[in-house]
Coordinates of N, CA, C and O in Angstrom, one line a residue:
M657 N 9.5 21.6 8.1 CA 8.9 20.3 8.0 C 8.1 20.1 9.3 O 8.5 20.4 10.3
A658 N 7.0 19.5 9.1 CA 6.1 19.3 10.3 C 6.7 18.2 11.2 O 7.6 17.5 10.9
E659 N 6.1 18.2 12.4 CA 6.7 17.3 13.5 C 6.8 15.9 13.1 O 7.8 15.2 13.4
G660 N 5.8 15.4 12.3 CA 5.8 14.0 11.9 C 6.7 13.7 10.7 O 7.0 12.6 10.4
G661 N 7.2 14.8 10.1 CA 8.2 14.6 9.0 C 7.5 14.2 7.7 O 8.1 13.8 6.7
R662 N 6.1 14.2 7.6 CA 5.4 13.8 6.4 C 5.0 15.0 5.6 O 4.5 16.0 6.2
R663 N 5.0 14.9 4.3 CA 4.6 16.0 3.5 C 3.4 15.6 2.6 O 3.4 14.5 2.0
A664 N 2.4 16.5 2.5 CA 1.2 16.2 1.6 C 1.0 17.3 0.6 O 1.2 18.5 1.0
L665 N 0.7 17.0 -0.6 CA 0.3 17.9 -1.6 C -1.2 17.9 -1.8 O -1.8 16.8 -2.1
V666 N -1.8 19.0 -1.6 CA -3.3 19.1 -1.7 C -3.6 19.9 -3.0 O -3.1 21.0 -3.2
V667 N -4.3 19.2 -3.9 CA -4.6 19.8 -5.2 C -6.1 19.9 -5.3 O -6.9 18.9 -5.3
D668 N -6.6 21.2 -5.4 CA -8.0 21.5 -5.6 C -8.1 22.9 -6.1 O -7.4 23.8 -5.7
D669 N -9.0 23.1 -7.1 CA -9.2 24.4 -7.6 C -10.0 25.4 -6.7 O -10.0 26.6 -6.9
N670 N -10.5 24.8 -5.7 CA -11.3 25.6 -4.7 C -10.5 25.9 -3.5 O -10.0 25.0 -2.8
A671 N -10.1 27.2 -3.3 CA -9.2 27.6 -2.2 C -9.8 27.2 -0.8 O -9.0 26.9 0.0
I672 N -11.1 27.3 -0.7 CA -11.7 26.9 0.6 C -11.4 25.5 0.9 O -11.0 25.1 2.0
M673 N -11.6 24.6 -0.1 CA -11.4 23.2 0.1 C -9.9 22.9 0.4 O -9.6 22.1 1.2
R674 N -9.0 23.6 -0.3 CA -7.6 23.4 0.0 C -7.3 23.8 1.5 O -6.5 23.2 2.2
A675 N -8.0 24.9 1.9 CA -7.7 25.3 3.3 C -8.3 24.3 4.3 O -7.6 24.1 5.3
I676 N -9.5 23.8 4.1 CA -10.1 22.7 5.0 C -9.2 21.5 5.0 O -8.8 21.1 6.1
V677 N -8.8 21.0 3.9 CA -8.0 19.8 3.8 C -6.6 20.1 4.4 O -6.1 19.3 5.2
G678 N -6.0 21.2 4.1 CA -4.8 21.7 4.7 C -4.8 21.7 6.2 O -3.9 21.2 6.9
R679 N -5.8 22.2 6.8 CA -6.0 22.3 8.2 C -6.0 20.9 8.9 O -5.4 20.7 9.9
I680 N -6.9 20.0 8.3 CA -6.9 18.6 8.7 C -5.6 18.0 8.8 O -5.2 17.3 9.8
L681 N -4.8 18.2 7.7 CA -3.5 17.6 7.5 C -2.5 18.2 8.5 O -1.7 17.4 9.1
R682 N -2.5 19.5 8.7 CA -1.6 20.1 9.6 C -1.8 19.6 11.1 O -0.9 19.4 11.8
E683 N -3.1 19.5 11.4 CA -3.5 19.0 12.7 C -2.9 17.5 12.9 O -2.7 17.1 14.0
A684 N -2.8 16.8 11.8 CA -2.3 15.4 11.8 C -0.7 15.5 11.6 O -0.2 14.4 11.3
H685 N -0.2 16.6 11.7 CA 1.3 16.8 11.7 C 1.9 16.5 10.3 O 3.0 16.0 10.2
F686 N 1.2 17.0 9.2 CA 1.7 17.0 7.9 C 2.2 18.3 7.6 O 1.6 19.3 8.0
D687 N 3.3 18.4 6.8 CA 3.7 19.6 6.2 C 2.8 19.7 4.9 O 2.8 18.7 4.2
V688 N 2.2 20.8 4.6 CA 1.2 20.9 3.5 C 1.7 21.8 2.4 O 2.2 22.9 2.7
V689 N 1.7 21.3 1.1 CA 2.0 22.1 -0.1 C 0.7 22.1 -0.8 O 0.0 21.1 -0.9
E690 N 0.3 23.2 -1.5 CA -0.9 23.3 -2.2 C -0.7 23.6 -3.7 O 0.3 24.2 -4.1
A691 N -1.7 23.1 -4.5 CA -1.7 23.4 -5.9 C -3.2 23.6 -6.3 O -4.0 22.9 -5.8
S692 N -3.4 24.6 -7.3 CA -4.8 24.9 -7.6 C -5.2 24.2 -9.0 O -6.4 24.4 -9.3
N693 N -4.3 23.5 -9.6 CA -4.7 22.8 -10.8 C -3.7 21.7 -11.1 O -2.7 21.6 -10.4
G694 N -4.0 20.9 -12.2 CA -3.2 19.8 -12.5 C -1.8 20.1 -12.9 O -0.8 19.4 -12.5
A695 N -1.6 21.2 -13.7 CA -0.2 21.6 -14.0 C 0.6 22.0 -12.8 O 1.8 21.5 -12.7
E696 N 0.0 22.8 -12.0 CA 0.8 23.1 -10.7 C 1.0 21.9 -9.9 O 2.1 21.8 -9.2
A697 N 0.1 20.9 -9.9 CA 0.3 19.7 -9.1 C 1.5 19.0 -9.5 O 2.3 18.5 -8.7
I698 N 1.7 18.8 -10.8 CA 2.8 18.1 -11.4 C 4.1 18.8 -11.0 O 5.1 18.2 -10.6
Q699 N 4.1 20.1 -11.2 CA 5.3 20.8 -10.8 C 5.6 20.7 -9.3 O 6.8 20.5 -8.9
A700 N 4.6 20.8 -8.5 CA 4.8 20.8 -7.0 C 5.3 19.4 -6.6 O 6.1 19.2 -5.8
F701 N 4.7 18.4 -7.3 CA 5.1 17.0 -6.9 C 6.6 16.8 -7.3 O 7.4 16.3 -6.5
F702 N 7.0 17.3 -8.4 CA 8.4 17.1 -8.9 C 9.3 17.9 -7.9 O 10.4 17.4 -7.5
R703 N 8.9 19.1 -7.5 CA 9.7 20.0 -6.6 C 9.8 19.5 -5.2 O 10.8 19.5 -4.5
E704 N 8.6 19.1 -4.6 CA 8.5 18.8 -3.2 C 8.6 17.3 -2.8 O 8.8 17.0 -1.7
N705 N 8.4 16.4 -3.8 CA 8.4 14.9 -3.5 C 7.6 14.6 -2.2 O 8.1 14.1 -1.2
P706 N 6.3 14.9 -2.2 CA 5.4 14.6 -1.0 C 5.2 13.2 -0.8 O 5.4 12.3 -1.8
D707 N 4.9 12.8 0.4 CA 4.6 11.4 0.8 C 3.2 11.0 0.2 O 3.0 9.8 0.0
V708 N 2.3 12.0 0.1 CA 1.0 11.7 -0.3 C 0.4 12.8 -1.1 O 0.7 14.0 -0.8
V709 N -0.5 12.6 -2.1 CA -1.1 13.6 -2.9 C -2.6 13.5 -2.6 O -3.2 12.3 -2.8
L710 N -3.3 14.5 -2.4 CA -4.8 14.6 -2.3 C -5.2 15.3 -3.5 O -5.0 16.5 -3.7
M711 N -5.9 14.6 -4.4 CA -6.2 15.1 -5.8 C -7.7 15.3 -6.0 O -8.4 14.3 -6.0
D712 N -8.1 16.5 -6.4 CA -9.4 16.7 -6.9 C -9.5 16.3 -8.4 O -8.4 16.2 -9.0
L713 N -10.6 16.0 -8.9 CA -10.7 15.6 -10.3 C -11.1 16.7 -11.3 O -10.4 16.9 -12.3
N714 N -12.1 17.4 -11.0 CA -12.6 18.4 -11.9 C -12.0 19.8 -11.7 O -12.3 20.5 -10.7
M715 N -11.0 20.1 -12.5 CA -10.3 21.4 -12.4 C -10.2 22.0 -13.8 O -10.1 21.2 -14.8
E716 N -10.1 23.3 -13.9 CA -9.8 24.0 -15.2 C -8.5 23.6 -15.7 O -7.5 23.3 -14.9
G717 N -8.3 23.5 -17.0 CA -7.0 23.2 -17.6 C -6.8 21.7 -17.5 O -7.6 20.9 -17.8
L718 N -5.6 21.4 -16.9 CA -5.2 20.0 -16.7 C -6.0 19.4 -15.5 O -5.8 19.9 -14.4
D719 N -6.9 18.5 -15.8 CA -7.7 17.9 -14.7 C -7.0 16.9 -13.9 O -5.8 16.6 -14.1
G720 N -7.7 16.4 -12.9 CA -7.0 15.5 -11.9 C -6.5 14.2 -12.5 O -5.5 13.7 -12.1
T721 N -7.3 13.7 -13.4 CA -6.9 12.4 -14.0 C -5.6 12.6 -14.8 O -4.7 11.7 -14.7
A722 N -5.5 13.7 -15.6 CA -4.3 13.9 -16.4 C -3.1 14.2 -15.4 O -2.0 13.8 -15.6
A723 N -3.4 14.9 -14.3 CA -2.4 15.2 -13.3 C -1.9 13.9 -12.7 O -0.7 13.7 -12.4
I724 N -2.8 13.0 -12.4 CA -2.4 11.7 -11.7 C -1.4 11.0 -12.7 O -0.4 10.4 -12.3
R725 N -1.8 11.0 -14.0 CA -0.9 10.3 -15.0 C 0.5 11.0 -15.0 O 1.5 10.3 -15.0
G726 N 0.5 12.3 -15.0 CA 1.8 13.1 -15.0 C 2.6 12.7 -13.7 O 3.8 12.5 -13.8
I727 N 2.0 12.7 -12.6 CA 2.7 12.4 -11.3 C 3.2 11.0 -11.3 O 4.4 10.7 -10.9
L728 N 2.4 10.0 -11.8 CA 2.9 8.6 -11.9 C 4.0 8.4 -12.9 O 4.8 7.5 -12.7
Q729 N 4.1 9.3 -13.9 CA 5.3 9.2 -14.8 C 6.5 9.6 -14.0 O 7.6 9.1 -14.3
I730 N 6.4 10.6 -13.1 CA 7.6 11.0 -12.4 C 7.9 10.0 -11.3 O 9.1 9.7 -11.2
N731 N 6.9 9.4 -10.7 CA 7.2 8.4 -9.6 C 6.0 7.4 -9.7 O 4.9 7.6 -9.1
P732 N 6.3 6.2 -10.3 CA 5.2 5.2 -10.4 C 4.6 4.7 -9.1 O 3.5 4.1 -9.0
S733 N 5.4 4.9 -8.0 CA 4.9 4.5 -6.7 C 4.3 5.6 -5.9 O 4.1 5.4 -4.7
A734 N 4.0 6.8 -6.5 CA 3.4 7.9 -5.8 C 2.1 7.4 -5.1 O 1.3 6.6 -5.7
R735 N 1.9 7.9 -4.0 CA 0.6 7.6 -3.2 C -0.3 8.8 -3.4 O -0.1 9.9 -2.9
I736 N -1.4 8.5 -4.2 CA -2.4 9.5 -4.5 C -3.8 9.1 -4.0 O -4.2 7.9 -4.3
V737 N -4.4 10.0 -3.3 CA -5.8 9.8 -2.8 C -6.6 10.8 -3.6 O -6.4 12.0 -3.5
V738 N -7.7 10.3 -4.3 CA -8.6 11.2 -5.0 C -9.6 11.7 -4.0 O -10.2 10.9 -3.3
C739 N -9.9 13.0 -4.0 CA -10.9 13.6 -3.2 C -11.9 14.3 -4.1 O -11.5 15.4 -4.6
S740 N -13.0 13.8 -4.4 CA -13.9 14.3 -5.3 C -15.4 14.1 -5.0 O -15.7 13.2 -4.3
A741 N -16.2 15.0 -5.5 CA -17.7 14.8 -5.3 C -18.2 13.7 -6.2 O -19.2 13.2 -6.0
T742 N -17.4 13.3 -7.2 CA -17.8 12.2 -8.1 C -17.8 10.9 -7.4 O -16.8 10.6 -6.8
S743 N -18.9 10.3 -7.4 CA -19.0 8.9 -6.7 C -19.3 7.8 -7.7 O -19.6 6.7 -7.2
D744 N -19.2 8.1 -9.0 CA -19.5 7.1 -10.0 C -18.5 5.9 -9.8 O -17.3 6.1 -9.9
A745 N -19.0 4.7 -9.6 CA -18.2 3.6 -9.4 C -17.2 3.2 -10.5 O -16.1 2.8 -10.3
H746 N -17.7 3.5 -11.8 CA -16.8 3.2 -12.9 C -15.6 4.1 -12.9 O -14.5 3.7 -13.2
I747 N -15.9 5.4 -12.6 CA -14.8 6.4 -12.5 C -13.8 6.0 -11.4 O -12.6 6.1 -11.6
V748 N -14.3 5.7 -10.3 CA -13.5 5.3 -9.2 C -12.6 4.1 -9.5 O -11.4 4.2 -9.3
L749 N -13.2 3.1 -10.1 CA -12.5 1.9 -10.4 C -11.3 2.2 -11.4 O -10.2 1.8 -11.3
N750 N -11.7 3.1 -12.4 CA -10.6 3.5 -13.4 C -9.5 4.2 -12.8 O -8.3 4.0 -13.1
L751 N -9.8 5.1 -11.8 CA -8.7 5.8 -11.1 C -7.8 4.8 -10.3 O -6.6 5.0 -10.3
L752 N -8.4 3.9 -9.7 CA -7.7 2.9 -8.9 C -6.9 2.1 -9.8 O -5.7 1.7 -9.5
R753 N -7.4 1.7 -10.9 CA -6.6 0.9 -12.0 C -5.4 1.8 -12.5 O -4.4 1.3 -12.8
L754 N -5.7 3.1 -12.7 CA -4.7 4.0 -13.1 C -3.5 4.1 -12.2 O -2.3 4.3 -12.6
G755 N -3.8 4.0 -10.9 CA -2.6 4.0 -9.9 C -2.9 4.7 -8.6 O -2.1 4.8 -7.7
A756 N -4.2 5.3 -8.5 CA -4.6 6.0 -7.3 C -4.7 4.9 -6.2 O -5.0 3.8 -6.4
K757 N -4.2 5.3 -4.9 CA -4.2 4.4 -3.8 C -5.5 4.5 -3.0 O -5.6 3.7 -2.1
G758 N -6.3 5.5 -3.2 CA -7.5 5.6 -2.5 C -8.5 6.7 -3.1 O -8.1 7.4 -4.0
Y759 N -9.7 6.7 -2.6 CA -10.7 7.6 -3.1 C -11.6 8.0 -1.9 O -12.1 7.1 -1.2
V760 N -11.8 9.3 -1.7 CA -12.7 9.8 -0.7 C -13.7 10.7 -1.4 O -13.3 11.6 -2.2
T761 N -15.0 10.5 -1.1 CA -16.1 11.3 -1.8 C -16.4 12.5 -0.9 O -16.5 12.4 0.3
K762 N -16.4 13.7 -1.6 CA -16.8 14.9 -0.9 C -18.3 14.9 -0.6 O -19.0 14.5 -1.6
P763 N -18.8 15.4 0.4 CA -18.1 15.8 1.6 C -17.6 14.6 2.4 O -18.2 13.5 2.4
F764 N -16.5 14.8 3.2 CA -15.9 13.8 4.0 C -15.7 14.3 5.4 O -15.7 15.5 5.6
T765 N -15.5 13.3 6.3 CA -15.1 13.7 7.6 C -13.6 13.7 7.7 O -12.9 13.0 6.9
P766 N -13.0 14.4 8.7 CA -11.6 14.4 8.8 C -11.1 12.9 9.1 O -10.1 12.5 8.5
E767 N -11.8 12.1 9.8 CA -11.5 10.7 10.1 C -11.4 9.9 8.8 O -10.5 9.1 8.6
K768 N -12.4 10.1 7.9 CA -12.4 9.3 6.7 C -11.2 9.8 5.8 O -10.6 8.9 5.2
L769 N -11.0 11.0 5.7 CA -9.9 11.5 4.9 C -8.5 11.0 5.5 O -7.7 10.4 4.7
L770 N -8.3 11.1 6.8 CA -7.0 10.6 7.3 C -6.9 9.1 7.3 O -5.8 8.6 7.0
G771 N -8.1 8.4 7.3 CA -8.0 6.9 7.2 C -7.6 6.5 5.8 O -6.7 5.6 5.6
A772 N -8.1 7.2 4.8 CA -7.7 7.0 3.4 C -6.2 7.3 3.2 O -5.5 6.6 2.5
I773 N -5.7 8.4 3.8 CA -4.3 8.7 3.7 C -3.5 7.7 4.3 O -2.5 7.3 3.7
E774 N -3.8 7.3 5.5 CA -3.0 6.3 6.2 C -3.0 4.9 5.4 O -1.9 4.3 5.3
S775 N -4.1 4.6 4.8 CA -4.2 3.4 4.1 C -3.3 3.5 2.8 O -2.5 2.5 2.5
A776 N -3.3 4.6 2.2 CA -2.4 4.9 1.0 C -1.0 4.8 1.4 O -0.1 4.2 0.7
L777 N -0.6 5.4 2.5 CA 0.8 5.4 2.9 C 1.2 4.0 3.3 O 2.5 3.7 3.2
A778 N 0.3 3.2 3.8 CA 0.7 1.8 4.2 C 0.8 0.9 3.0 O 1.4 -0.2 3.1
A779 N 0.2 1.3 1.8 CA 0.1 0.4 0.7 C 1.5 0.2 0.0 O 2.4 1.0 0.1

């Protein structure tokens, strides 16, 4: 477990993006677990019980929206921050209504990502 005792699940089909987000989170003292698609995300969430989930939307197989639904069935108070290149306001609003606690548009700065995470954890 990381020094801060917090665990994050990073879900993205792009290994480079997982590595970038993972590095930012490790530097902020998170223990990081990774998943490359929605099905892996639900399994990892059930197994690891992370404090926060960083979820991409567009992935092969089970996409981010379906994974969010699956995670919220396991834990309705899960803290999920969507990290996606999609900036469509309608999509963002629907995800927040679904239960996501935050949304960060790619590309993002480490400060913006960590700010969204801290806001989600405080919610």
